[in-house]
Amino acid sequence: DGGITQSPKYLFRKEGQNVTLSCEQNLNHDAMYWYRQDPGQGLRLIYYSQIVNDFQKGDIAEGYSVSREKKESFPLTVTSAQKNPTAFYLCASSIGIGPSSGNTIYFGEGSWLTVV
Amino acid sequence: AQSVTQLDSHVSVSEGTPVLLRCNYSSSYSPSLFWYVQHPNKGLQLLLKYTSAATLVKGINGFEAEFKKSETSFHLTKPSAHMSDAAEYFCVVSDRETSYDKVIFGPGTSLSVIP
C-alpha cells in the first residue's frame, strides 16, 4: 500500500547529539513537509520541499536541517543547536506544493523524540 | 493573512448525541479548507475537504462540514457520536499567498465521548 513511513517511532537523544529522523514516501508526491507537535498543541512547520534538491525553511527551522536528494526521501536532522527538541515530529507529503488547489496533505505516523 | 480559530479547545459529548466542532477562518483569497483527525500518538488523517465545489462536504465516518463564506466558518458535525470518535481534530486552511501555498493549522479541539 502507498503511504509515508517514518522511523524510528521513538528516539532518545543525549545532550549535544545530532539525531536524524527518517521519512520515506511511495506516493510519488513532489512536496514533502516536516512538522513539530508539542503535547496538547497544534502543528508548526519546520521545513518543506517542493521538489528534489530544493527545500525551504518553515516557521521554526532553527536547530534543524534537511536534505532532499531523492523524491521519496526527506530526512530531518535535529542538531545540538535545537535547545528544546522533545516533541512529536510528523512528516507529510502532497502531490503539489500545497492543498490550495485541493491537493491533500498525507501524514506519516509520527516520531517521538525525547532528550535524556 | 490567513488564520484559523477553533473556538473550543475541548468538547465533551455523550455517546449517541450530536457532535459540533467549530472552526472560523480568515483568508484573503478563495481558500481550501480541511478537517483532520488525530488519535493518540498517531499521524493526522483527512476527514474531509472543501475546495470551492459543494458547500456541504461529506467525509469519512459520518462526519460532514458546511462552508459558509458569509460567516467565514467551516464547522464539523456528526449526528451521533461513537466512542471511537474520541480524538484531536484540526481545522486547516490554505490559500495562495504570493507564489506558494501557505497551510495554516488550527490549534485543535479535543473531543471526548462519554459512554
Short mmCIF file of C-alpha atoms in Angstrom, two decimals:
data_model
loop_
_atom_site.label_atom_id
_atom_site.label_comp_id
_atom_site.label_asym_id
_atom_site.label_seq_id
_atom_site.Cartn_x
_atom_site.Cartn_y
_atom_site.Cartn_z
CA ASP A 1 0.00 0.00 0.00
CA GLY A 2 1.14 3.55 -0.68
CA GLY A 3 1.97 5.75 2.23
CA ILE A 4 4.51 7.58 4.33
CA THR A 5 6.87 5.70 6.61
CA GLN A 6 8.60 7.43 9.48
CA SER A 7 11.32 5.84 11.59
CA PRO A 8 12.12 5.36 14.33
CA LYS A 9 8.83 5.65 16.20
CA TYR A 10 10.65 6.52 19.44
CA LEU A 11 14.10 8.07 19.72
CA PHE A 12 16.13 9.28 22.66
CA ARG A 13 18.79 11.93 22.28
CA LYS A 14 21.56 12.84 24.66
CA GLU A 15 22.56 16.43 25.19
CA GLY A 16 24.83 17.66 22.40
CA GLN A 17 23.93 14.89 19.99
CA ASN A 18 22.58 15.21 16.47
CA VAL A 19 19.84 12.76 15.52
CA THR A 20 18.16 12.05 12.19
CA LEU A 21 14.52 11.14 11.64
CA SER A 22 13.75 9.21 8.51
CA CYS A 23 10.78 9.87 6.21
CA GLU A 24 10.07 7.84 3.10
CA GLN A 25 7.03 8.06 0.81
CA ASN A 26 5.97 5.87 -2.10
CA LEU A 27 3.09 8.11 -3.21
CA ASN A 28 5.15 9.76 -5.97
CA HIS A 29 4.50 13.13 -4.35
CA ASP A 30 6.64 16.14 -5.22
CA ALA A 31 6.12 18.06 -2.00
CA MET A 32 7.22 16.94 1.45
CA TYR A 33 6.99 18.59 4.86
CA TRP A 34 8.19 18.29 8.44
CA TYR A 35 6.02 19.46 11.31
CA ARG A 36 6.65 19.61 15.02
CA GLN A 37 3.84 19.00 17.51
CA ASP A 38 4.24 19.72 21.20
CA PRO A 39 1.91 17.93 23.66
CA GLY A 40 -1.57 19.43 23.58
CA GLN A 41 -0.65 21.88 20.87
CA GLY A 42 -1.06 22.28 17.14
CA LEU A 43 1.43 21.73 14.33
CA ARG A 44 4.28 24.02 13.41
CA LEU A 45 6.11 23.82 10.09
CA ILE A 46 9.86 23.17 10.30
CA TYR A 47 10.89 22.70 6.65
CA TYR A 48 9.22 21.92 3.37
CA SER A 49 10.41 20.80 -0.03
CA GLN A 50 8.63 21.36 -3.31
CA ILE A 51 10.96 19.32 -5.46
CA VAL A 52 14.14 17.26 -5.32
CA ASN A 53 17.26 19.19 -4.31
CA ASP A 54 15.20 22.12 -3.08
CA PHE A 55 13.84 22.93 0.37
CA GLN A 56 12.64 25.99 2.28
CA LYS A 57 12.57 26.98 5.93
CA GLY A 58 9.27 26.94 7.70
CA ASP A 59 8.27 28.83 10.81
CA ILE A 60 10.64 27.10 13.28
CA ALA A 61 13.68 25.93 11.24
CA GLU A 62 16.37 26.97 13.74
CA GLY A 63 18.26 23.96 15.06
CA TYR A 64 17.04 21.65 12.29
CA SER A 65 18.39 20.64 8.89
CA VAL A 66 17.01 18.61 5.98
CA SER A 67 18.03 17.18 2.64
CA ARG A 68 16.06 16.13 -0.43
CA GLU A 69 18.39 14.06 -2.60
CA LYS A 70 15.64 11.69 -3.72
CA LYS A 71 11.97 12.32 -4.44
CA GLU A 72 10.82 9.68 -1.96
CA SER A 73 13.04 10.68 0.97
CA PHE A 74 13.12 13.76 3.21
CA PRO A 75 15.19 13.12 6.38
CA LEU A 76 15.20 15.62 9.23
CA THR A 77 18.25 16.15 11.42
CA VAL A 78 17.72 17.61 14.86
CA THR A 79 21.01 19.27 15.74
CA SER A 80 22.51 20.09 19.11
CA ALA A 81 21.58 23.71 18.41
CA GLN A 82 17.91 22.86 18.97
CA LYS A 83 17.60 23.59 22.68
CA ASN A 84 14.20 22.05 23.28
CA PRO A 85 13.81 19.16 20.83
CA THR A 86 11.48 16.94 22.86
CA ALA A 87 8.35 16.71 20.72
CA PHE A 88 6.31 14.63 18.29
CA TYR A 89 7.56 15.02 14.71
CA LEU A 90 5.29 14.50 11.73
CA CYS A 91 6.38 14.05 8.14
CA ALA A 92 3.87 14.74 5.36
CA SER A 93 3.62 14.90 1.60
CA SER A 94 1.31 16.18 -1.12
CA ILE A 95 1.13 15.94 -4.91
CA GLY A 96 1.98 19.59 -5.37
CA ILE A 97 3.29 22.35 -3.19
CA GLY A 98 0.18 22.51 -1.05
CA PRO A 99 -3.55 21.91 -0.84
CA SER A 100 -4.97 25.23 -2.04
CA SER A 101 -5.89 23.55 -5.31
CA GLY A 102 -7.38 20.61 -3.49
CA ASN A 103 -4.26 18.54 -3.02
CA THR A 104 -4.49 16.72 0.26
CA ILE A 105 -1.56 16.55 2.65
CA TYR A 106 -0.90 12.99 3.79
CA PHE A 107 0.83 12.31 7.09
CA GLY A 108 3.10 9.65 8.46
CA GLU A 109 2.54 8.05 11.85
CA GLY A 110 5.00 10.35 13.59
CA SER A 111 8.19 10.00 15.62
CA TRP A 112 8.63 10.81 19.31
CA LEU A 113 11.95 12.42 20.19
CA THR A 114 12.96 12.71 23.83
CA VAL A 115 16.06 14.32 25.26
CA VAL A 116 17.64 12.34 28.09
CA ALA B 1 -3.03 36.98 6.22
CA GLN B 2 -4.67 33.67 6.90
CA SER B 3 -5.68 32.43 10.31
CA VAL B 4 -7.74 29.64 11.81
CA THR B 5 -9.67 29.74 15.06
CA GLN B 6 -11.07 26.65 16.69
CA LEU B 7 -13.45 28.07 19.21
CA ASP B 8 -13.35 25.18 21.68
CA SER B 9 -10.17 23.58 22.93
CA HIS B 10 -12.17 20.70 24.39
CA VAL B 11 -15.62 19.29 23.66
CA SER B 12 -17.32 16.52 25.59
CA VAL B 13 -20.43 14.69 24.33
CA SER B 14 -22.34 11.60 25.31
CA GLU B 15 -22.27 8.60 23.01
CA GLY B 16 -25.13 8.78 20.51
CA THR B 17 -25.55 12.56 20.74
CA PRO B 18 -24.59 15.09 18.02
CA VAL B 19 -21.08 16.48 17.64
CA LEU B 20 -20.31 20.10 16.71
CA LEU B 21 -16.70 21.28 16.40
CA ARG B 22 -16.40 24.91 15.41
CA CYS B 23 -13.90 26.49 13.05
CA ASN B 24 -13.63 30.05 11.78
CA TYR B 25 -11.03 31.24 9.32
CA SER B 26 -9.74 34.35 7.64
CA SER B 27 -8.32 34.36 4.16
CA SER B 28 -7.62 36.96 1.52
CA TYR B 29 -8.27 34.52 -1.30
CA SER B 30 -10.62 31.68 -2.06
CA PRO B 31 -9.46 29.13 0.47
CA SER B 32 -9.36 25.38 0.59
CA LEU B 33 -10.49 24.05 3.96
CA PHE B 34 -9.83 20.71 5.59
CA TRP B 35 -10.60 18.78 8.75
CA TYR B 36 -8.11 16.25 10.04
CA VAL B 37 -8.39 13.81 12.95
CA GLN B 38 -5.52 12.63 15.13
CA HIS B 39 -5.76 9.69 17.50
CA PRO B 40 -3.21 9.49 20.36
CA ASN B 41 0.37 9.02 19.18
CA LYS B 42 -0.73 8.79 15.56
CA GLY B 43 -0.42 10.86 12.44
CA LEU B 44 -3.22 13.02 11.05
CA GLN B 45 -5.94 11.51 8.88
CA LEU B 46 -8.05 13.52 6.45
CA LEU B 47 -11.75 13.60 7.36
CA LEU B 48 -12.98 15.88 4.58
CA LYS B 49 -12.06 18.85 2.43
CA TYR B 50 -13.71 21.83 0.73
CA THR B 51 -12.23 23.15 -2.49
CA SER B 52 -14.85 25.53 -3.97
CA ALA B 53 -17.31 22.86 -5.07
CA ALA B 54 -20.40 21.97 -2.99
CA THR B 55 -20.57 23.94 0.24
CA LEU B 56 -21.79 20.91 2.22
CA VAL B 57 -18.98 18.42 2.32
CA LYS B 58 -19.36 14.82 3.44
CA GLY B 59 -16.40 12.98 4.86
CA ILE B 60 -15.49 9.66 6.36
CA ASN B 61 -17.04 8.08 9.46
CA GLY B 62 -20.27 10.06 9.14
CA PHE B 63 -18.73 13.50 9.53
CA GLU B 64 -19.70 16.48 7.42
CA ALA B 65 -18.93 20.19 7.32
CA GLU B 66 -20.57 23.21 5.76
CA PHE B 67 -18.63 26.07 4.22
CA LYS B 68 -20.32 29.41 4.99
CA LYS B 69 -18.49 32.24 3.31
CA SER B 70 -20.62 34.96 4.89
CA GLU B 71 -19.75 33.67 8.35
CA THR B 72 -16.21 32.57 7.42
CA SER B 73 -16.95 29.28 9.12
CA PHE B 74 -16.37 25.60 8.41
CA HIS B 75 -17.91 23.76 11.35
CA LEU B 76 -17.62 19.98 11.63
CA THR B 77 -20.68 17.95 12.62
CA LYS B 78 -21.76 14.37 13.14
CA PRO B 79 -25.32 13.31 14.01
CA SER B 80 -24.38 10.63 16.52
CA ALA B 81 -21.08 10.32 18.37
CA HIS B 82 -19.31 6.99 18.72
CA MET B 83 -16.69 6.09 21.30
CA SER B 84 -14.11 5.73 18.52
CA ASP B 85 -14.59 9.42 17.63
CA ALA B 86 -12.65 10.48 20.72
CA ALA B 87 -9.57 12.19 19.30
CA GLU B 88 -8.00 15.55 18.43
CA TYR B 89 -9.47 17.42 15.49
CA PHE B 90 -7.69 20.05 13.43
CA CYS B 91 -9.22 22.60 11.07
CA VAL B 92 -6.83 23.60 8.28
CA VAL B 93 -6.98 26.48 5.80
CA SER B 94 -4.90 27.03 2.72
CA ASP B 95 -4.82 29.64 0.02
CA ARG B 96 -2.33 31.03 -2.43
CA GLU B 97 -0.07 33.60 -0.83
CA THR B 98 2.45 35.18 -3.11
CA SER B 99 3.78 32.33 -5.21
CA TYR B 100 3.31 29.37 -2.92
CA ASP B 101 0.65 27.69 -0.85
CA LYS B 102 0.51 28.52 2.81
CA VAL B 103 -1.10 25.98 5.08
CA ILE B 104 -2.39 27.05 8.48
CA PHE B 105 -3.40 24.54 11.14
CA GLY B 106 -5.82 25.46 13.88
CA PRO B 107 -4.81 24.75 17.50
CA GLY B 108 -7.02 21.67 17.65
CA THR B 109 -10.15 20.59 19.52
CA SER B 110 -10.03 17.56 21.78
CA LEU B 111 -13.24 15.53 21.58
CA SER B 112 -14.23 13.29 24.48
CA VAL B 113 -17.10 10.82 24.16
CA ILE B 114 -18.79 9.71 27.37
CA PRO B 115 -20.34 6.22 27.43
#
